[in-house]
XYZ file of N, CA and C in Angstrom:
684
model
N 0.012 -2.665 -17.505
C 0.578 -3.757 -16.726
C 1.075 -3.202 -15.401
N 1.777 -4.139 -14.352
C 1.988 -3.462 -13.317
C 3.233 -4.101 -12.750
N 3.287 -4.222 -11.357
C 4.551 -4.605 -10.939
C 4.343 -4.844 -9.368
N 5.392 -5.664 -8.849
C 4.202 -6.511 -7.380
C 4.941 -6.133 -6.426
N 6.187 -5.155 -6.309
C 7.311 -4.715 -5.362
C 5.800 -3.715 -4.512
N 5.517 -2.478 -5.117
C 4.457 -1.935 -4.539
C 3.406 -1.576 -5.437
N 2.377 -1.204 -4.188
C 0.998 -1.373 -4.887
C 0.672 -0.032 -6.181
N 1.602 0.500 -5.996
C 1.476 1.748 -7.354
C 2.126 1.843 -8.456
N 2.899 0.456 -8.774
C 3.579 0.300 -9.702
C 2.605 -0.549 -11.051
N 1.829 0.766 -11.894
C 1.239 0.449 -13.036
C 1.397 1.544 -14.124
N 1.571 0.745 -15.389
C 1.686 1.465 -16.166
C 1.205 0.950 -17.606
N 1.900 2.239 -18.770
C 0.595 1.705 -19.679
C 1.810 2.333 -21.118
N 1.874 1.625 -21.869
C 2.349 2.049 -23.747
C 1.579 2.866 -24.577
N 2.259 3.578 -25.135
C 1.055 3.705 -26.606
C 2.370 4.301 -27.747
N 1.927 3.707 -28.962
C 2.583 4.172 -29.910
C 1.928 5.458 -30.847
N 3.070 6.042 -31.104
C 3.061 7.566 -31.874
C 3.773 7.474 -32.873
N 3.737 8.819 -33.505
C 4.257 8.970 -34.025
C 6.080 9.740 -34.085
N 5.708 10.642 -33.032
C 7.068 11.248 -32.407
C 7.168 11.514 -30.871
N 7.509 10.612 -30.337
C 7.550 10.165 -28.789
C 7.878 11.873 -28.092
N 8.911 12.253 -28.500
C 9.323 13.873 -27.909
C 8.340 15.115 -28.145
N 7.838 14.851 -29.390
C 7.092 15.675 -29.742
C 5.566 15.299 -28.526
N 5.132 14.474 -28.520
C 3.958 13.843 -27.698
C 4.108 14.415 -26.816
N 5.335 14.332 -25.950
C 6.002 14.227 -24.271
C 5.766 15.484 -24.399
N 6.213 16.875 -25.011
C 6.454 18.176 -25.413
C 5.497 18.600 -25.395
N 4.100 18.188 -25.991
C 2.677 18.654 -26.343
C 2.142 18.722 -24.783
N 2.237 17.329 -24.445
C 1.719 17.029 -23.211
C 1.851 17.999 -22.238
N 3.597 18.053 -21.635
C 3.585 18.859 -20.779
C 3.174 20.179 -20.935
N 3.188 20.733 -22.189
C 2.270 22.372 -22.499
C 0.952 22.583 -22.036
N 0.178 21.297 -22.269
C -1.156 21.224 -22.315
C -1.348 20.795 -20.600
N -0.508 20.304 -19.931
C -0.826 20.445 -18.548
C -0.189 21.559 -17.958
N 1.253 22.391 -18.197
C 1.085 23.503 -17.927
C -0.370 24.468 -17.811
N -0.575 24.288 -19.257
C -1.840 25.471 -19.492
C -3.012 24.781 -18.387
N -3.299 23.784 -18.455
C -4.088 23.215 -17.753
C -4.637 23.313 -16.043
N -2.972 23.589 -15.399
C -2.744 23.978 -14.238
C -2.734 25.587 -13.998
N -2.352 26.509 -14.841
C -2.626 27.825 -14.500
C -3.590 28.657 -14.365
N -3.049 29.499 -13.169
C -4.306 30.328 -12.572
C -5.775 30.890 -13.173
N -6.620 30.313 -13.303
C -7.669 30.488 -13.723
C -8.302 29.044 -14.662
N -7.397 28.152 -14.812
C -7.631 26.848 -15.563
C -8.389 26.053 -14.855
N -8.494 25.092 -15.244
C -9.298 24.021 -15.151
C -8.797 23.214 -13.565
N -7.519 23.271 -13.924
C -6.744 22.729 -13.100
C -6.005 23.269 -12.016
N -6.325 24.345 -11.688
C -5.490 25.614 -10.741
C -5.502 24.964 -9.406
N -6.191 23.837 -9.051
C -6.044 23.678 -7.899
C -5.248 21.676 -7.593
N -5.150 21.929 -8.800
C -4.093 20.167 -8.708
C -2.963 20.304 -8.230
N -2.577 19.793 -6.880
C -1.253 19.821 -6.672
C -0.009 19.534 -7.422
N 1.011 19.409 -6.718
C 2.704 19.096 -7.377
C 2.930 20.373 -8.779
N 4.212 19.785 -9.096
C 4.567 20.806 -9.976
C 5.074 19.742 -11.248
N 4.572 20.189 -12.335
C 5.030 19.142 -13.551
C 6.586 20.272 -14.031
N 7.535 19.148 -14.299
C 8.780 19.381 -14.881
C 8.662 18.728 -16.154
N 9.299 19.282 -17.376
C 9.539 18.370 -19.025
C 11.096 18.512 -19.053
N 11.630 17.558 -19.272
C 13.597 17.286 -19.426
C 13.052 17.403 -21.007
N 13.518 17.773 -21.922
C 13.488 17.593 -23.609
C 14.103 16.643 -24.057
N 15.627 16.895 -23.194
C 16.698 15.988 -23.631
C 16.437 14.483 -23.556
N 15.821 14.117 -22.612
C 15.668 12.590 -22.336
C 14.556 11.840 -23.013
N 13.582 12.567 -23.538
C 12.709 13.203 -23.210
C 11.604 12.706 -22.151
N 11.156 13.580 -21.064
C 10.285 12.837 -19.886
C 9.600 14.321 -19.408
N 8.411 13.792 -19.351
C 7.700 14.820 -18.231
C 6.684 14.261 -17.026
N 7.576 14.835 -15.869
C 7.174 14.324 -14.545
C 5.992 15.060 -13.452
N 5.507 14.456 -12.653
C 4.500 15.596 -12.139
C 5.023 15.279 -10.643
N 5.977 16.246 -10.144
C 6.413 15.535 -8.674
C 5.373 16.412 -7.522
N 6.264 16.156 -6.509
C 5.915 16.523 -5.143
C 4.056 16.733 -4.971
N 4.263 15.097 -5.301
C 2.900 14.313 -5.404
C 3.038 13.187 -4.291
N 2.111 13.190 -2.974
C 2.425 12.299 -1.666
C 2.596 10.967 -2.154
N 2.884 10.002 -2.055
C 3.184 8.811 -2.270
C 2.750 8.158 -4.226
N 3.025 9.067 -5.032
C 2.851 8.935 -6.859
C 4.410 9.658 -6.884
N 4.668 9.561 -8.253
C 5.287 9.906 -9.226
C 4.966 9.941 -10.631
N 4.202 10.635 -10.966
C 3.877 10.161 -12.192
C 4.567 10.264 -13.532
N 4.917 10.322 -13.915
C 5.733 10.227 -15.595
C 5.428 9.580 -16.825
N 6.155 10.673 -17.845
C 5.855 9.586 -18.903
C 7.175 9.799 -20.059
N 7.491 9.025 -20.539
C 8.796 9.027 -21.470
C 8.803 8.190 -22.591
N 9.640 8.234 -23.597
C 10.233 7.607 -24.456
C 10.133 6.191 -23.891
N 10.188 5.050 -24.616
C 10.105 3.780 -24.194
C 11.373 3.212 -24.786
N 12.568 2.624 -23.798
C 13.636 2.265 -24.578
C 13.610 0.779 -24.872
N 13.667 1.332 -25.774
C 13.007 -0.247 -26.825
C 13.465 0.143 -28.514
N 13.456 -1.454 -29.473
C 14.238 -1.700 -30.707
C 12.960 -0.438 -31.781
N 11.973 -0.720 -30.887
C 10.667 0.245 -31.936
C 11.031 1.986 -30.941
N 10.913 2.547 -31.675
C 11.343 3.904 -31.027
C 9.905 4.730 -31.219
N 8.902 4.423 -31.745
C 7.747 4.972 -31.774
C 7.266 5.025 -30.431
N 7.528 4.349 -29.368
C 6.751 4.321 -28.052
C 6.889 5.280 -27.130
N 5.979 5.516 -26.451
C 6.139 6.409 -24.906
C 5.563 5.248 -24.043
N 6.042 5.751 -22.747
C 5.421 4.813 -21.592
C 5.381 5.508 -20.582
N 4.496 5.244 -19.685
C 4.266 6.018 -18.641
C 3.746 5.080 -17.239
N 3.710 5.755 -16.119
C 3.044 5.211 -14.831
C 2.550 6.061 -13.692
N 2.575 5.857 -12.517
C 2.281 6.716 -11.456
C 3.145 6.396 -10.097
N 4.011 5.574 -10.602
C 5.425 5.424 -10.150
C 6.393 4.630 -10.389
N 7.443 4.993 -10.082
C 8.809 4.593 -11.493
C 8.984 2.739 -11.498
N 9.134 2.241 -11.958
C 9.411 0.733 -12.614
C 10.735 0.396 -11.919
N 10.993 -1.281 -11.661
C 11.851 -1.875 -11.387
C 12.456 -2.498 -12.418
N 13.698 -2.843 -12.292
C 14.291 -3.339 -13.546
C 14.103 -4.668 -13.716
N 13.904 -4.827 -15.207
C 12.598 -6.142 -15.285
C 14.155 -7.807 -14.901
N 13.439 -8.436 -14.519
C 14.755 -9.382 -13.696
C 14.071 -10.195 -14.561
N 13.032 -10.885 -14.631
C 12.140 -12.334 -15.587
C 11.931 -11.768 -16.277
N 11.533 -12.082 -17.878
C 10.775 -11.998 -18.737
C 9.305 -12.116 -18.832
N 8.251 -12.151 -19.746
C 7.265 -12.027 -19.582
C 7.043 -13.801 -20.504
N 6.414 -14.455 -19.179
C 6.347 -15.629 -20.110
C 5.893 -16.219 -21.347
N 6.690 -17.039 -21.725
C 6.381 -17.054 -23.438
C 4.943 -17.402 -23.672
N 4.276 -18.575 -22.708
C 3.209 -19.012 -22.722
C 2.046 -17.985 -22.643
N 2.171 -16.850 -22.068
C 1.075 -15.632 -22.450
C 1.509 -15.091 -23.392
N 3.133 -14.538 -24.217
C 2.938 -14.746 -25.201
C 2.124 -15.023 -26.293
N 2.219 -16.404 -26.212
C 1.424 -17.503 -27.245
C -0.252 -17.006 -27.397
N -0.558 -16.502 -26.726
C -1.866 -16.086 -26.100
C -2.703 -15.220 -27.292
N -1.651 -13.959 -27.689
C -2.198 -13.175 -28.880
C -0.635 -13.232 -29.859
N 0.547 -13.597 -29.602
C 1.296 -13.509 -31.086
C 0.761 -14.558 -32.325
N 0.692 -13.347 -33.091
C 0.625 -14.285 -34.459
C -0.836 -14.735 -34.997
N -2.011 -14.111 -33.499
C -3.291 -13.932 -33.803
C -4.076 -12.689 -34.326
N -4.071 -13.076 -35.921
C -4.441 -11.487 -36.426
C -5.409 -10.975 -36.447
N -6.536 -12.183 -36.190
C -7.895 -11.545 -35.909
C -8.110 -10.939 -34.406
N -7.363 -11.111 -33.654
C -7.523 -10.879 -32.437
C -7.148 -8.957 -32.502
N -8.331 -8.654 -31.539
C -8.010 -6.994 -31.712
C -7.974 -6.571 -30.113
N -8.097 -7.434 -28.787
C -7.801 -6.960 -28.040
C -7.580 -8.359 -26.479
N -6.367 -8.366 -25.643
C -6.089 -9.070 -25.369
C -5.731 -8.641 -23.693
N -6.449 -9.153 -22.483
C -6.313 -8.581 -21.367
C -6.547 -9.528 -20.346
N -5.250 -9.680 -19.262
C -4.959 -10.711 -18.624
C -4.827 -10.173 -17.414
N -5.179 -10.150 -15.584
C -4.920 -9.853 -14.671
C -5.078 -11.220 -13.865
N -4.446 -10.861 -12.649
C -4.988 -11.794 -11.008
C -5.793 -10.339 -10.612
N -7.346 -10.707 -10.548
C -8.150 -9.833 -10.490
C -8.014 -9.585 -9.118
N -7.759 -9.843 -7.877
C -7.497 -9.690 -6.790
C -6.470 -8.399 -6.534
N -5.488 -8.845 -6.873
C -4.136 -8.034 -6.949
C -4.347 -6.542 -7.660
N -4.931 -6.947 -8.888
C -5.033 -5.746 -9.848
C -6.344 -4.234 -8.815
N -7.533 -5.723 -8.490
C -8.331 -4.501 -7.746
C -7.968 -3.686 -6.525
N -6.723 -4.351 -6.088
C -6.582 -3.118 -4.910
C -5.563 -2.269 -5.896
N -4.791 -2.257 -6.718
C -4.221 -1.331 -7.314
C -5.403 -0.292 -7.718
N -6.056 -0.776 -8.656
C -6.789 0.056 -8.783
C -7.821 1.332 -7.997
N -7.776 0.301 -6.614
C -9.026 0.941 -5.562
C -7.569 2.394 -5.170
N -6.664 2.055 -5.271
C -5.539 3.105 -4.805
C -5.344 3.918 -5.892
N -5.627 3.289 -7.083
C -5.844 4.405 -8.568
C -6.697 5.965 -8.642
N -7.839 5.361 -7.785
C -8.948 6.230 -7.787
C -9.110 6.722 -6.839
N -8.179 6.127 -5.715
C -8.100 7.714 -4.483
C -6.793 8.530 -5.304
N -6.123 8.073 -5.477
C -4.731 9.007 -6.366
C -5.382 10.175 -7.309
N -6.400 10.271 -8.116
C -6.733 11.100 -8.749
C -7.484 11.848 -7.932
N -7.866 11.258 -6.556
C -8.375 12.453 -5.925
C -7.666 13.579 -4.929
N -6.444 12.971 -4.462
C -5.340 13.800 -4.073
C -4.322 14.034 -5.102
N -4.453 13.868 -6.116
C -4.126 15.168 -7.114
C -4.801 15.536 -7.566
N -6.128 15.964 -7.210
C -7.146 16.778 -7.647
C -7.412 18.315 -6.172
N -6.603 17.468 -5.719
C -6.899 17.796 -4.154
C -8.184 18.479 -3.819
N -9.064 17.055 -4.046
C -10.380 17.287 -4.195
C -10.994 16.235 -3.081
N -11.217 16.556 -1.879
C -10.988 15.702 -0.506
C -11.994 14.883 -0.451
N -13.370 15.696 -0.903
C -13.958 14.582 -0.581
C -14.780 13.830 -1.844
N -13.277 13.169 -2.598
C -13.468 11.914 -3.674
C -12.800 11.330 -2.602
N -11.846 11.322 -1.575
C -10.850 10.414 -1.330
C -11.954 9.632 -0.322
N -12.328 8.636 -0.848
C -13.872 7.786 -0.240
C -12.821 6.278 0.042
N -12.851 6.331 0.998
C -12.266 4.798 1.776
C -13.161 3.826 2.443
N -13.949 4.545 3.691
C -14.324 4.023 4.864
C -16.215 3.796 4.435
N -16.415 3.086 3.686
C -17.579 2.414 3.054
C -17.606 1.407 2.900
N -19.437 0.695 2.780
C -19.329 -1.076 3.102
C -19.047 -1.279 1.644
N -18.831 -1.117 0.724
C -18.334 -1.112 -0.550
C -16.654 -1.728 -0.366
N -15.855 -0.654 0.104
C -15.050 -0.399 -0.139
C -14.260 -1.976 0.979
N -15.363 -1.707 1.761
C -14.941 -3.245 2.664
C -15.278 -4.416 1.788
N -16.241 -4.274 1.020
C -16.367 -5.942 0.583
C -15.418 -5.640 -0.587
N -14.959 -5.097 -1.346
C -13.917 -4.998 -2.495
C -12.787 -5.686 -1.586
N -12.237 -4.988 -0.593
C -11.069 -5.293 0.345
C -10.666 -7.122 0.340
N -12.514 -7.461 0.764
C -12.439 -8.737 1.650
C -11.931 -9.694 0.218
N -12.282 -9.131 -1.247
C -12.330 -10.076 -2.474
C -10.997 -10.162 -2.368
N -9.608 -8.949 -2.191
C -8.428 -9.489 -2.561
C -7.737 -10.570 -2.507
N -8.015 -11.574 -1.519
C -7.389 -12.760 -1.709
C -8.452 -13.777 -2.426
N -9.625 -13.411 -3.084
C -10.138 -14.537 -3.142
C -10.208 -14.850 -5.035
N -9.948 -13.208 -5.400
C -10.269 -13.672 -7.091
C -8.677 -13.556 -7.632
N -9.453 -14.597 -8.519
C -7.798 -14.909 -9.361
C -8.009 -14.254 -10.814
N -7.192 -14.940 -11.657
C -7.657 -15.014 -13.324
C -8.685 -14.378 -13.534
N -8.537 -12.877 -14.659
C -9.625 -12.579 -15.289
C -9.032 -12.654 -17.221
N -9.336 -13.450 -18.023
C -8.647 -13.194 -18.758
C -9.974 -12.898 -19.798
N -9.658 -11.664 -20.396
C -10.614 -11.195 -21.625
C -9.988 -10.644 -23.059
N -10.736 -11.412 -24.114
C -10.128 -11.052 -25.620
C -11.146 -10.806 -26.438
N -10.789 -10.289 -27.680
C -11.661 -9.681 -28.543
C -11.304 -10.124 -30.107
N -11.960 -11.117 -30.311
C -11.822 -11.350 -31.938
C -12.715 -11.053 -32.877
N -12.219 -10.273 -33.871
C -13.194 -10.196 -35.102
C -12.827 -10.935 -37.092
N -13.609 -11.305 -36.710
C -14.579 -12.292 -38.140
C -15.299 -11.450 -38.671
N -14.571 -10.615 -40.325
C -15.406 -10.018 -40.877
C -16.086 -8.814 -40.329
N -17.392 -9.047 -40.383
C -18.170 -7.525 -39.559
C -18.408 -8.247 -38.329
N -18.164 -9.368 -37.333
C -18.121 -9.852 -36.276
C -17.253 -9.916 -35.044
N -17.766 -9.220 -34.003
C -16.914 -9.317 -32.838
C -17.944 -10.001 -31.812
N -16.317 -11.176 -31.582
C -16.677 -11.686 -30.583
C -15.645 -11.591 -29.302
N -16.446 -11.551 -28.047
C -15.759 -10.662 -26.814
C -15.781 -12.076 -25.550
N -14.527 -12.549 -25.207
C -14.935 -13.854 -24.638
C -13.983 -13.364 -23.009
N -14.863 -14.271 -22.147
C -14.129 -13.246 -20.815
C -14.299 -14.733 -20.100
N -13.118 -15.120 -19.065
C -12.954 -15.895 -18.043
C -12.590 -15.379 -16.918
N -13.376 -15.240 -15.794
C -13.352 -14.886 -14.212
C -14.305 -15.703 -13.594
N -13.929 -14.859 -11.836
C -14.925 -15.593 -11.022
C -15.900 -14.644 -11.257
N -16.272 -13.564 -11.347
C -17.396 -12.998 -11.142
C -17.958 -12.567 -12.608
N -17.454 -12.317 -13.878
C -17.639 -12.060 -15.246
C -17.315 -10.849 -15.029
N -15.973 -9.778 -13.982
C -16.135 -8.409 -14.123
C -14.468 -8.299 -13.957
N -13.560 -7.188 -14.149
C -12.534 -7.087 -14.050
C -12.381 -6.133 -12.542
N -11.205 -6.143 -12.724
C -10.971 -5.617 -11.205
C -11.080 -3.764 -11.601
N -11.346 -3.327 -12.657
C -11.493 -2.080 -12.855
C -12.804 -1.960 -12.598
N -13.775 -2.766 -13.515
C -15.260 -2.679 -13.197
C -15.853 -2.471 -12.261
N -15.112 -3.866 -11.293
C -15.669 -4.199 -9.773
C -15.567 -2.699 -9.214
N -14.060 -2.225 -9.237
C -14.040 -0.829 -8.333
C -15.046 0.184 -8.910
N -15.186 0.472 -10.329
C -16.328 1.634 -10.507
C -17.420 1.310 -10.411
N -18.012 0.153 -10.142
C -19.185 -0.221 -9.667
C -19.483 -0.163 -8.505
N -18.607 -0.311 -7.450
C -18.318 -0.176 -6.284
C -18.673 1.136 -5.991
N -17.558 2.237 -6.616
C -17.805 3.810 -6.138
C -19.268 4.190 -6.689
N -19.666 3.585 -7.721
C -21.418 3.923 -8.133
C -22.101 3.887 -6.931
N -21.895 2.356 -6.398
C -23.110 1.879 -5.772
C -22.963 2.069 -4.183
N -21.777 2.780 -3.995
C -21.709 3.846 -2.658
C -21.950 5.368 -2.672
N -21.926 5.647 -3.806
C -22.547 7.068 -4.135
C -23.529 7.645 -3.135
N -23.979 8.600 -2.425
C -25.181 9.089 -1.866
C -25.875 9.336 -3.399
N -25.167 9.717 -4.195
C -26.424 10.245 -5.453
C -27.048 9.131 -6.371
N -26.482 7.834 -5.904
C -26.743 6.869 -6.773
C -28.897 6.622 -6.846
N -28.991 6.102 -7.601
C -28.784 5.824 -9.235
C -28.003 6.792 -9.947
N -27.993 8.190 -9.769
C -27.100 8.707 -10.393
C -26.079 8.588 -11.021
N -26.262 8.358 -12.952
C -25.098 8.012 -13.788
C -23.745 9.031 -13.321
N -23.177 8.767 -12.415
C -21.975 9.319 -11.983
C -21.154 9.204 -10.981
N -19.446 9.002 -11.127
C -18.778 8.235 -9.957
C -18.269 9.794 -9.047
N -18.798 10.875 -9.244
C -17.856 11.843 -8.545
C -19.507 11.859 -7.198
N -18.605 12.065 -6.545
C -19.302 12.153 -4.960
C -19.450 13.789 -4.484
N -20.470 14.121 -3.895
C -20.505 15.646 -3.276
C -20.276 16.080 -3.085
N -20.173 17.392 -2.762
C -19.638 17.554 -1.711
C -19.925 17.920 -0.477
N -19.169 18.108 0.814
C -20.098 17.982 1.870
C -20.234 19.521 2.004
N -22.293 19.107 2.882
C -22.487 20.320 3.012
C -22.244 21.036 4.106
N -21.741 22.409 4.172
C -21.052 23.062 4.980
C -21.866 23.453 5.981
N -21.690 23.234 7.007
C -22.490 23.649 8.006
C -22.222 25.244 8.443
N -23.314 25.265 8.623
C -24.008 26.994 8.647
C -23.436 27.751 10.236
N -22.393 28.882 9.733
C -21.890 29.499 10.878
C -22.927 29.921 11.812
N -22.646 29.623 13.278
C -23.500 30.331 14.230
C -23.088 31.880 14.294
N -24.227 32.678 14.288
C -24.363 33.934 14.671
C -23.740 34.341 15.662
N -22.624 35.526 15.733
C -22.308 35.893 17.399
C -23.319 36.780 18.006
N -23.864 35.523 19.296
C -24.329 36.957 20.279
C -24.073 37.652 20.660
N -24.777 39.033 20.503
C -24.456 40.243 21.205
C -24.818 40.422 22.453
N -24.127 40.458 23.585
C -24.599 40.236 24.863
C -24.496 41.739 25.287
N -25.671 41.967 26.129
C -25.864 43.130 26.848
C -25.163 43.686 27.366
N -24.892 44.596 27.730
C -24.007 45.084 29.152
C -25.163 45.630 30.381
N -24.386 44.837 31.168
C -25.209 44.977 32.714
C -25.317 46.377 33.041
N -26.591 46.800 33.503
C -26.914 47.859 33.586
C -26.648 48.227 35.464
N -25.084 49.611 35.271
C -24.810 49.237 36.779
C -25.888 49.874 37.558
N -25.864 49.030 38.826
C -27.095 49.504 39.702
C -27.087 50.982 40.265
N -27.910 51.667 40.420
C -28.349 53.013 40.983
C -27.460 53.274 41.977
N -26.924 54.508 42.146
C -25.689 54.696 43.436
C -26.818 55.274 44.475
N -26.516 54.535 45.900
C -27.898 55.006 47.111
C -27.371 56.289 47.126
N -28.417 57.405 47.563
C -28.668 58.435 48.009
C -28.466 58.364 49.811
């Protein structure tokens, strides 16, 4: 879900089994992840783990924060996380979406956006992993892609998609303007601006380095004959 103060306020639940223990694993496994010779040796910021609270943060990250913590809530199984910190919730979440999946047990998956709104979050999702990859040239902006995604933000609304199953039957029912979510639209987008496209793959090239010129070695002038 997300939040409409700014455009990087999204985040996401999942239940565990031991929220500290999770948070604890995590930050080890991105430690190891980030050190010299890893996978990750070249991802910026520096990840911190508090135990006590329990939270592990990845700061002095340009305009992110990312984190993830304990979820304070009556179920204590949860962590929650984002890519920058949450406002304190002032409304509730209306009952009428609510109504939507409580109390529907066949229902196994339930997903509601303003597809407009959500796709520029997202289009800012997927440059974010590329400046913390600090991997320059994913950070892909200035494409006719990236312009017609732009021009959709005010125009799509409602994408609402659910998933019910009957027995050995799933059925997958989706309402939008275009039949695609605002996640889709964007990785379809970075596909189909790809230079490598058809190529099954959203990571982009890199550029090729142009070839140092040779220094000339210039002669030395040969001084002229002294007259006799």
């Amino acid at each position: 879900w997300s939040q409409a103060r700014t455009k990087f306020q999204s985040f996401f639940a999942v239940k565990v089994g031991d929220p500290a223990a999770e948070i604890a694993g995590l930050a080890k496994r991105i430690d190891t992840f980030k050190k010299p010779g890893g996978a990750g040796e070249n991802y910026i910021g520096k990840v911190v783990h508090d135990p006590k609270k329990p939270v592990v943060t990845w700061g002095n990250v340009p305009l992110f924060a990312p984190y993830l913590t304990k979820a304070n809530s009556a179920d204590k199984g949860y962590v929650v996380g984002g890519v920058f910190p949450p406002d304190p919730i002032k409304k509730p979440i209306p009952q009428e979406l609510l109504n939507e999946f409580i109390n529907k047990k066949n229902l196994v998956y339930y997903n509601w956006e303003i597809t407009g709104q959500r796709l520029e979050k997202w289009n800012l999702l997927i440059q974010f992993a590329a400046i913390l990859s600090d991997r320059r040239e994913q950070l892909v902006n200035k494409t006719k892609g990236i312009d017609f995604i732009t021009s959709l933000y005010p125009k799509l609304g409602n994408t609402i998609t659910d998933a019910t199953v009957n027995g050995k039957e799933l059925t997958i029912t989706r309402k939008s303007h275009l039949g695609l979510s605002a996640l889709e639209i964007a990785l379809l987008t970075r596909w189909l601006d790809n230079p490598q496209f058809p190529k099954p793959t959203l990571e982009w090239p890199k550029p090729a380095e142009t070839p140092r010129a040779k220094p000339r070695r210039i002669k030395p002038r040969k001084k002229p004959a002294a007259k006799k």
